[in-house]
Tab-separated table of C-alpha atoms in Angstrom:
chain	number	residue	atom	x	y	z
A	1	UNK	CA	164.167	11.891	28.090
A	2	UNK	CA	161.017	9.821	28.910
A	3	UNK	CA	159.606	12.909	30.762
A	4	UNK	CA	160.332	15.157	28.148
A	5	UNK	CA	158.525	13.106	25.631
A	6	UNK	CA	155.288	12.577	28.060
A	7	UNK	CA	155.301	15.916	29.363
A	8	UNK	CA	156.234	18.135	25.989
A	9	UNK	CA	155.238	15.944	23.070
A	10	UNK	CA	151.830	16.370	22.094
A	11	UNK	CA	149.612	15.597	19.201
A	12	UNK	CA	146.573	17.642	18.034
A	13	UNK	CA	143.878	16.995	15.710
A	14	UNK	CA	145.008	16.779	11.762
A	15	UNK	CA	148.149	15.199	12.692
A	16	UNK	CA	149.797	18.390	13.862
A	17	UNK	CA	152.279	17.442	16.582
A	18	UNK	CA	155.527	18.537	18.346
A	19	UNK	CA	157.304	19.801	21.320
A	20	UNK	CA	155.341	22.050	23.565
A	21	UNK	CA	157.790	24.626	25.295
A	22	UNK	CA	155.946	24.381	28.792
A	23	UNK	CA	152.735	24.186	30.448
A	24	UNK	CA	152.849	28.042	30.812
A	25	UNK	CA	152.998	28.228	26.881
A	26	UNK	CA	150.636	25.573	26.225
A	27	UNK	CA	147.206	27.484	26.381
A	28	UNK	CA	146.546	28.209	23.512
A	29	UNK	CA	148.771	25.344	22.273
A	30	UNK	CA	151.565	26.459	20.067
A	31	UNK	CA	154.802	24.997	18.745
A	32	UNK	CA	158.154	27.276	18.878
A	33	UNK	CA	160.968	27.342	16.448
A	34	UNK	CA	163.248	28.385	19.344
A	35	UNK	CA	162.265	26.669	22.106
A	36	UNK	CA	161.626	23.350	20.292
A	37	UNK	CA	165.096	23.564	18.725
A	38	UNK	CA	166.729	23.340	22.200
A	39	UNK	CA	164.452	20.934	23.694
A	40	UNK	CA	165.034	18.537	20.552
A	41	UNK	CA	168.643	18.373	21.422
A	42	UNK	CA	167.916	15.668	24.230
A	43	UNK	CA	165.619	13.778	22.035
A	44	UNK	CA	167.370	13.308	18.613
A	45	UNK	CA	169.637	10.424	19.801
A	46	UNK	CA	166.763	8.777	21.419
A	47	UNK	CA	163.545	9.639	19.597
A	48	UNK	CA	164.455	11.245	16.260
A	49	UNK	CA	160.830	10.152	15.038
A	50	UNK	CA	159.440	13.138	17.215
A	51	UNK	CA	161.533	15.539	16.397
A	52	UNK	CA	160.988	14.969	12.525
A	53	UNK	CA	157.069	15.229	13.478
A	54	UNK	CA	157.736	18.776	15.263
A	55	UNK	CA	160.036	19.683	12.165
A	56	UNK	CA	157.218	19.094	9.830
A	57	UNK	CA	154.847	20.913	11.863
A	58	UNK	CA	156.773	24.296	12.298
A	59	UNK	CA	157.203	24.417	8.914
A	60	UNK	CA	153.842	24.771	8.312
A	61	UNK	CA	154.211	28.239	9.799
A	62	UNK	CA	156.725	29.587	7.468
A	63	UNK	CA	155.865	32.365	5.316
A	64	UNK	CA	156.227	32.035	1.316
A	65	UNK	CA	159.153	34.261	1.636
A	66	UNK	CA	160.629	32.353	4.165
A	67	UNK	CA	159.936	34.563	7.352
A	68	UNK	CA	159.049	32.727	10.392
A	69	UNK	CA	156.929	33.436	13.768
A	70	UNK	CA	158.309	32.830	17.198
A	71	UNK	CA	155.766	29.970	17.077
A	72	UNK	CA	152.752	28.186	15.354
A	73	UNK	CA	149.586	27.877	16.831
A	74	UNK	CA	147.802	24.546	16.610
A	75	UNK	CA	145.744	24.606	13.102
A	76	UNK	CA	142.627	23.218	14.684
A	77	UNK	CA	142.306	26.595	16.388
A	78	UNK	CA	142.188	28.585	13.129
A	79	UNK	CA	138.820	28.753	12.248
A	80	UNK	CA	138.083	30.384	8.719
A	81	UNK	CA	135.245	32.226	10.433
A	82	UNK	CA	137.664	34.582	12.534
A	83	UNK	CA	138.584	32.291	15.043
A	84	UNK	CA	141.815	32.495	17.357
A	85	UNK	CA	143.766	35.772	16.322
A	86	UNK	CA	141.403	36.190	13.020
A	87	UNK	CA	142.473	32.387	11.860
A	88	UNK	CA	146.446	33.740	11.594
A	89	UNK	CA	148.753	30.980	12.614
A	90	UNK	CA	151.845	33.190	13.639
A	91	UNK	CA	152.429	33.652	17.412
A	92	UNK	CA	154.804	36.638	17.703
A	93	UNK	CA	155.353	37.223	14.049
A	94	UNK	CA	158.790	37.765	12.129
A	95	UNK	CA	161.242	36.646	14.965
A	96	UNK	CA	164.456	36.553	13.257
A	97	UNK	CA	166.295	33.805	14.956
A	98	UNK	CA	163.385	31.579	14.015
A	99	UNK	CA	164.386	30.907	10.331
A	100	UNK	CA	167.671	29.930	11.644
A	101	UNK	CA	166.361	27.560	14.159
A	102	UNK	CA	164.250	25.787	11.443
A	103	UNK	CA	167.522	25.256	9.304
A	104	UNK	CA	169.562	24.268	12.051
A	105	UNK	CA	166.921	21.814	13.299
A	106	UNK	CA	166.869	19.773	9.971
A	107	UNK	CA	170.719	20.186	9.832
A	108	UNK	CA	170.974	18.380	13.162
A	109	UNK	CA	168.138	15.886	12.081
A	110	UNK	CA	170.037	14.734	9.094
A	111	UNK	CA	173.174	14.539	10.612
A	112	UNK	CA	171.742	12.094	13.431
A	113	UNK	CA	169.579	10.034	11.176
A	114	UNK	CA	170.586	10.460	7.456
A	115	UNK	CA	166.959	10.526	6.562
A	116	UNK	CA	167.061	12.592	3.651
A	117	UNK	CA	163.677	11.758	2.528
A	118	UNK	CA	162.240	14.322	4.981
A	119	UNK	CA	163.205	16.899	2.407
A	120	UNK	CA	160.702	15.604	0.238
A	121	UNK	CA	157.558	15.704	2.546
A	122	UNK	CA	154.898	17.758	1.340
A	123	UNK	CA	154.209	20.792	3.539
A	124	UNK	CA	151.102	22.474	3.151
A	125	UNK	CA	151.250	26.066	4.600
A	126	UNK	CA	148.832	27.440	7.104
A	127	UNK	CA	149.269	30.891	5.991
A	128	UNK	CA	147.725	30.080	2.176
A	129	UNK	CA	147.387	26.251	1.902
A	130	UNK	CA	150.334	26.410	-0.763
A	131	UNK	CA	151.836	22.810	-0.933
A	132	UNK	CA	155.806	22.819	-1.239
A	133	UNK	CA	158.591	20.133	-0.206
A	134	UNK	CA	160.258	20.721	3.127
A	135	UNK	CA	163.419	21.746	1.137
A	136	UNK	CA	161.870	24.535	-0.646
A	137	UNK	CA	160.798	26.085	2.638
A	138	UNK	CA	164.150	25.592	4.145
A	139	UNK	CA	165.690	27.455	1.141
A	140	UNK	CA	162.840	30.092	1.548
A	141	UNK	CA	164.430	30.685	5.004
A	142	UNK	CA	167.757	30.731	4.078
A	143	UNK	CA	167.132	33.005	1.593
A	144	UNK	CA	165.030	35.602	3.899
A	145	UNK	CA	167.899	35.487	6.392
A	146	UNK	CA	170.229	36.585	3.479
A	147	UNK	CA	167.882	39.647	2.501
A	148	UNK	CA	168.065	40.810	5.919
A	149	UNK	CA	171.629	42.173	5.075
A	150	UNK	CA	170.207	44.958	3.332
A	151	UNK	CA	173.398	47.043	2.916
A	152	UNK	CA	175.714	44.166	1.644
A	153	UNK	CA	177.946	44.420	4.448
A	154	UNK	CA	177.866	40.856	6.047
A	155	UNK	CA	175.712	41.865	8.876
A	156	UNK	CA	172.301	41.357	8.966
A	157	UNK	CA	170.193	44.317	10.410
A	158	UNK	CA	167.746	43.346	12.900
A	159	UNK	CA	164.771	45.871	13.744
A	160	UNK	CA	165.017	47.508	17.112
A	161	UNK	CA	162.127	45.490	18.373
A	162	UNK	CA	161.741	42.482	20.920
A	163	UNK	CA	162.120	39.714	18.065
A	164	UNK	CA	164.288	37.103	19.041
A	165	UNK	CA	164.738	34.956	22.223
A	166	UNK	CA	164.970	38.376	24.232
A	167	UNK	CA	161.573	39.353	23.660
A	168	UNK	CA	161.490	41.634	26.540
A	169	UNK	CA	164.365	43.800	25.014
A	170	UNK	CA	164.566	46.116	21.820
A	171	UNK	CA	167.626	45.032	20.740
A	172	UNK	CA	168.898	46.163	17.178
A	173	UNK	CA	170.317	46.985	14.646
A	174	UNK	CA	173.326	44.475	14.956
A	175	UNK	CA	172.892	41.811	17.533
A	176	UNK	CA	175.785	38.980	17.905
A	177	UNK	CA	173.330	36.223	18.676
A	178	UNK	CA	171.291	36.676	15.731
A	179	UNK	CA	174.427	37.056	13.525
A	180	UNK	CA	175.975	33.915	14.891
A	181	UNK	CA	172.515	31.963	14.161
A	182	UNK	CA	172.823	33.453	10.551
A	183	UNK	CA	176.254	32.133	9.991
A	184	UNK	CA	175.907	28.935	11.686
A	185	UNK	CA	172.282	28.310	9.654
A	186	UNK	CA	173.781	29.486	6.372
A	187	UNK	CA	176.687	26.893	6.906
A	188	UNK	CA	174.313	24.062	7.408
A	189	UNK	CA	172.010	25.213	4.955
A	190	UNK	CA	175.119	24.728	2.234
A	191	UNK	CA	176.177	21.553	3.466
A	192	UNK	CA	172.636	20.468	3.092
A	193	UNK	CA	173.005	21.651	-0.617
A	194	UNK	CA	176.288	20.198	-1.341
A	195	UNK	CA	174.853	16.663	-0.338
A	196	UNK	CA	172.065	17.188	-2.693
A	197	UNK	CA	174.625	18.500	-5.372
A	198	UNK	CA	172.979	21.716	-6.031
A	199	UNK	CA	176.705	23.154	-6.257
A	200	UNK	CA	175.466	26.580	-7.221
A	201	UNK	CA	173.471	26.972	-3.600
A	202	UNK	CA	176.313	25.444	-1.919
A	203	UNK	CA	178.833	28.137	-3.288
A	204	UNK	CA	176.514	31.171	-3.032
A	205	UNK	CA	175.596	30.348	0.730
A	206	UNK	CA	179.088	29.193	1.702
A	207	UNK	CA	180.196	32.702	0.377
A	208	UNK	CA	177.473	34.610	2.196
A	209	UNK	CA	178.424	32.796	5.597
A	210	UNK	CA	181.994	33.572	5.304
A	211	UNK	CA	181.257	37.262	4.652
A	212	UNK	CA	178.926	37.034	7.533
A	213	UNK	CA	181.529	35.326	10.001
A	214	UNK	CA	184.129	38.029	8.998
A	215	UNK	CA	181.819	40.907	9.853
A	216	UNK	CA	180.717	39.247	13.253
A	217	UNK	CA	184.429	38.992	14.198
A	218	UNK	CA	185.095	42.439	13.064
A	219	UNK	CA	182.231	44.705	13.934
A	220	UNK	CA	180.899	42.876	16.888
A	221	UNK	CA	184.200	41.945	18.472
A	222	UNK	CA	185.161	44.411	21.506
A	223	UNK	CA	188.944	44.503	21.391
A	224	UNK	CA	189.213	45.985	24.892
A	225	UNK	CA	187.038	43.885	27.011
A	226	UNK	CA	187.863	40.716	24.977
A	227	UNK	CA	184.266	39.474	24.087
A	228	UNK	CA	181.654	40.079	22.030
A	229	UNK	CA	178.991	42.729	22.313
A	230	UNK	CA	175.317	42.112	23.138
A	231	UNK	CA	174.330	44.593	20.431
A	232	UNK	CA	174.760	47.808	18.869
A	233	UNK	CA	173.342	50.642	16.560
A	234	UNK	CA	174.637	53.713	15.243
A	235	UNK	CA	175.267	55.860	18.472
A	236	UNK	CA	174.787	53.141	20.986
A	237	UNK	CA	176.570	50.165	22.134
A	238	UNK	CA	175.537	47.345	24.760
A	239	UNK	CA	178.881	46.094	25.350
A	240	UNK	CA	178.430	43.938	28.728
A	241	UNK	CA	178.681	40.235	28.854
A	242	UNK	CA	175.471	38.547	27.461
A	243	UNK	CA	175.341	34.669	27.566
A	244	UNK	CA	173.651	34.511	24.360
A	245	UNK	CA	177.014	35.376	22.407
A	246	UNK	CA	178.360	31.960	23.533
A	247	UNK	CA	176.868	30.885	20.362
A	248	UNK	CA	179.646	32.401	18.693
A	249	UNK	CA	181.654	29.966	20.235
A	250	UNK	CA	179.076	26.929	20.117
A	251	UNK	CA	178.991	27.123	16.504
A	252	UNK	CA	182.713	27.426	15.664
A	253	UNK	CA	182.799	30.975	14.413
A	254	UNK	CA	185.764	32.539	16.501
A	255	UNK	CA	189.233	31.929	16.661
A	256	UNK	CA	190.730	30.079	19.256
A	257	UNK	CA	192.400	33.035	20.492
A	258	UNK	CA	188.807	34.714	20.838
A	259	UNK	CA	187.306	31.902	22.482
A	260	UNK	CA	189.864	31.656	25.105
A	261	UNK	CA	189.124	35.378	25.771
A	262	UNK	CA	185.478	35.169	25.626
A	263	UNK	CA	185.287	32.431	28.096
A	264	UNK	CA	187.591	34.016	30.793
A	265	UNK	CA	185.237	37.172	30.215
A	266	UNK	CA	182.251	34.986	31.050
A	267	UNK	CA	183.352	34.182	34.406
A	268	UNK	CA	181.685	37.150	35.496
A	269	UNK	CA	178.344	35.566	34.833
A	270	UNK	CA	179.161	33.114	37.532
A	271	UNK	CA	177.759	34.567	40.853
A	272	UNK	CA	180.232	32.767	43.366
A	273	UNK	CA	182.958	34.675	41.519
A	274	UNK	CA	180.936	37.836	41.148
A	275	UNK	CA	180.776	40.114	44.257
A	276	UNK	CA	179.201	43.001	42.370
A	277	UNK	CA	176.107	41.320	42.289
A	278	UNK	CA	174.282	41.357	45.853
A	279	UNK	CA	172.830	37.989	46.246
A	280	UNK	CA	175.716	35.486	46.886
A	281	UNK	CA	176.002	32.034	45.172
A	282	UNK	CA	172.697	31.381	43.244
A	283	UNK	CA	173.639	30.467	39.754
A	284	UNK	CA	174.688	31.969	36.215
A	285	UNK	CA	173.419	35.283	35.171
A	286	UNK	CA	172.314	35.894	31.775
A	287	UNK	CA	174.087	39.341	31.622
A	288	UNK	CA	176.549	41.301	33.511
A	289	UNK	CA	176.517	44.006	34.142
A	290	UNK	CA	172.787	44.543	33.632
A	291	UNK	CA	171.488	46.338	30.447
A	292	UNK	CA	172.528	50.189	30.810
A	293	UNK	CA	169.747	51.812	28.417
A	294	UNK	CA	166.208	51.445	30.145
A	295	UNK	CA	164.234	52.398	27.108
A	296	UNK	CA	165.523	49.226	25.554
A	297	UNK	CA	163.671	47.254	28.383
A	298	UNK	CA	159.942	46.343	29.286
A	299	UNK	CA	158.050	44.017	30.960
A	300	UNK	CA	159.915	41.773	33.287
A	301	UNK	CA	163.408	42.239	31.861
A	302	UNK	CA	162.757	46.181	33.189
A	303	UNK	CA	163.520	44.934	36.480
A	304	UNK	CA	167.617	44.464	37.589
A	305	UNK	CA	168.314	40.482	37.758
A	306	UNK	CA	164.867	39.581	36.210
A	307	UNK	CA	164.163	37.500	33.305
A	308	UNK	CA	166.655	38.656	30.038
A	309	UNK	CA	168.009	41.163	32.550
A	310	UNK	CA	170.119	38.638	34.473
A	311	UNK	CA	168.086	35.973	35.479
A	312	UNK	CA	169.960	32.356	35.279
A	313	UNK	CA	168.216	30.368	32.203
A	314	UNK	CA	169.268	26.677	32.462
A	315	UNK	CA	169.148	26.267	28.966
A	316	UNK	CA	172.141	28.816	28.372
A	317	UNK	CA	173.885	27.316	31.403
A	318	UNK	CA	173.919	23.937	29.380
A	319	UNK	CA	175.730	25.620	26.254
A	320	UNK	CA	178.035	27.380	28.507
A	321	UNK	CA	178.773	24.161	30.604
A	322	UNK	CA	179.465	22.270	27.263
A	323	UNK	CA	181.909	25.006	26.094
A	324	UNK	CA	183.663	24.645	29.301
A	325	UNK	CA	183.596	20.603	29.435
A	326	UNK	CA	185.167	20.330	25.821
A	327	UNK	CA	187.977	22.459	27.358
A	328	UNK	CA	188.081	20.532	30.351
A	329	UNK	CA	187.465	23.589	32.507
A	330	UNK	CA	186.614	22.465	35.958
A	331	UNK	CA	184.087	25.431	35.965
A	332	UNK	CA	181.846	23.110	33.889
A	333	UNK	CA	180.432	21.265	36.982
A	334	UNK	CA	179.458	24.461	38.688
A	335	UNK	CA	178.037	25.790	35.430
A	336	UNK	CA	175.996	22.926	34.498
A	337	UNK	CA	174.541	22.104	37.819
A	338	UNK	CA	174.128	24.916	40.068
A	339	UNK	CA	170.606	25.717	38.506
A	340	UNK	CA	169.926	22.284	39.673
A	341	UNK	CA	171.202	22.281	43.207
A	342	UNK	CA	169.626	25.735	43.577
A	343	UNK	CA	166.485	24.296	42.816
A	344	UNK	CA	166.189	21.470	45.299
A	345	UNK	CA	167.108	24.035	48.017
A	346	UNK	CA	163.951	25.887	47.013
A	347	UNK	CA	162.098	22.704	46.318
A	348	UNK	CA	161.466	23.037	42.866
A	349	UNK	CA	161.340	19.517	41.635
A	350	UNK	CA	160.872	20.251	37.976
A	351	UNK	CA	163.164	22.263	35.723
A	352	UNK	CA	162.228	25.957	35.595
A	353	UNK	CA	162.541	28.016	32.495
A	354	UNK	CA	164.335	30.914	34.481
A	355	UNK	CA	165.008	32.306	38.310
A	356	UNK	CA	166.797	34.703	40.300
A	357	UNK	CA	166.513	35.335	44.022
A	358	UNK	CA	164.385	38.130	43.970
A	359	UNK	CA	161.663	37.394	42.009
A	360	UNK	CA	159.275	34.432	41.444
A	361	UNK	CA	160.719	31.376	39.273
A	362	UNK	CA	159.648	31.184	35.592
A	363	UNK	CA	157.573	28.284	34.362
A	364	UNK	CA	158.099	24.626	35.625
A	365	UNK	CA	158.622	21.458	33.247
A	366	UNK	CA	160.308	23.750	30.701
A	367	UNK	CA	161.281	21.972	27.672
A	368	UNK	CA	164.538	23.693	26.595
A	369	UNK	CA	165.762	23.561	30.563
A	370	UNK	CA	166.599	19.852	29.341
A	371	UNK	CA	169.710	21.308	27.628
A	372	UNK	CA	172.220	20.162	30.720
A	373	UNK	CA	171.066	16.852	30.290
A	374	UNK	CA	171.508	16.847	26.360
A	375	UNK	CA	175.480	18.217	26.935
A	376	UNK	CA	175.660	15.066	29.156
A	377	UNK	CA	174.495	12.935	26.205
A	378	UNK	CA	176.517	14.775	23.817
A	379	UNK	CA	179.662	14.178	26.133
A	380	UNK	CA	179.023	10.472	26.235
A	381	UNK	CA	178.902	10.420	22.398
A	382	UNK	CA	182.148	12.576	22.192
A	383	UNK	CA	184.366	10.480	24.561
A	384	UNK	CA	182.658	7.075	23.604
A	385	UNK	CA	181.709	7.509	20.363
A	386	UNK	CA	178.171	6.023	20.925
A	387	UNK	CA	175.345	6.330	18.733
A	388	UNK	CA	171.990	5.770	20.186
A	389	UNK	CA	169.954	5.159	17.140
């Protein structure tokens, strides 16, 4: 955790501070909603004060309607005379998973610290200089997510665009990963509202979350394959196994029978079991089979076994490994550690963002690749009931 603090937490002029994703994502400096959420997991038990500062900083980049970009530029870069990006704070606008990560980070912080004063922190927007309490901004993010269910069927509609973690894939309109985050974020927001005795909000968000959970388990469940589809739209379904659908299990949105079926299907991602991929035993693939519709792919993900199209992402290995560890499935050791043993074999001495045998690895010193370490902290807490603060 000390390495993570030293290398990832940075303070900029005017008190803006938070968790950088990694050296490859630090110039120009910006803070991410998504990367910061996963990086924060290993820090929360030890340095929640730093997570608090990150949370307050990224909240400055939330739009008035609750929309969030992928990341927020450090404000000293945003000059009124038309500086970086014309003075706009958004790095990659309107990412659908970002509002959910804002809510979930607040929820995790409150659950860890019981520091309810953070909700009253006055946040000055980088968009229009308006000032609101953090809780107002988080409510806006929740309502923005609800508004993405435009037909009221419980499923949020994602644009056919690369605007979530798979930002080299045009996924839409209904994406399991984004739907799972939506349900989890609404549940978290409802829990906070109840603690604040805002019963009307609690009831509204709880009902919306349950409708969204039912829709997820109805529309996005593939009965034939026994797992959730990656995404679908009218006329097309990408029904391979995608590791990011494991968020449904992480946030306890599936039945026990579905969870067992999903984890059985997920074994295809473990390269030691998968003889259909050509590179032997090298880790955990992010999808298998690879994406079928090449028109949905671009950039690095257009290449087989590259980036979102099958590479190993250690942060996802942490989530997968945690699900197995909770169930005492012996595969957890391989899933949680193969990325690291492979890295050592290759002489990579700091956590990489992603890798696969045919291509150069992704960025070093990647913050969210600390998730496997966070899992070991979670397990210690689960077994021994240890609290670190």
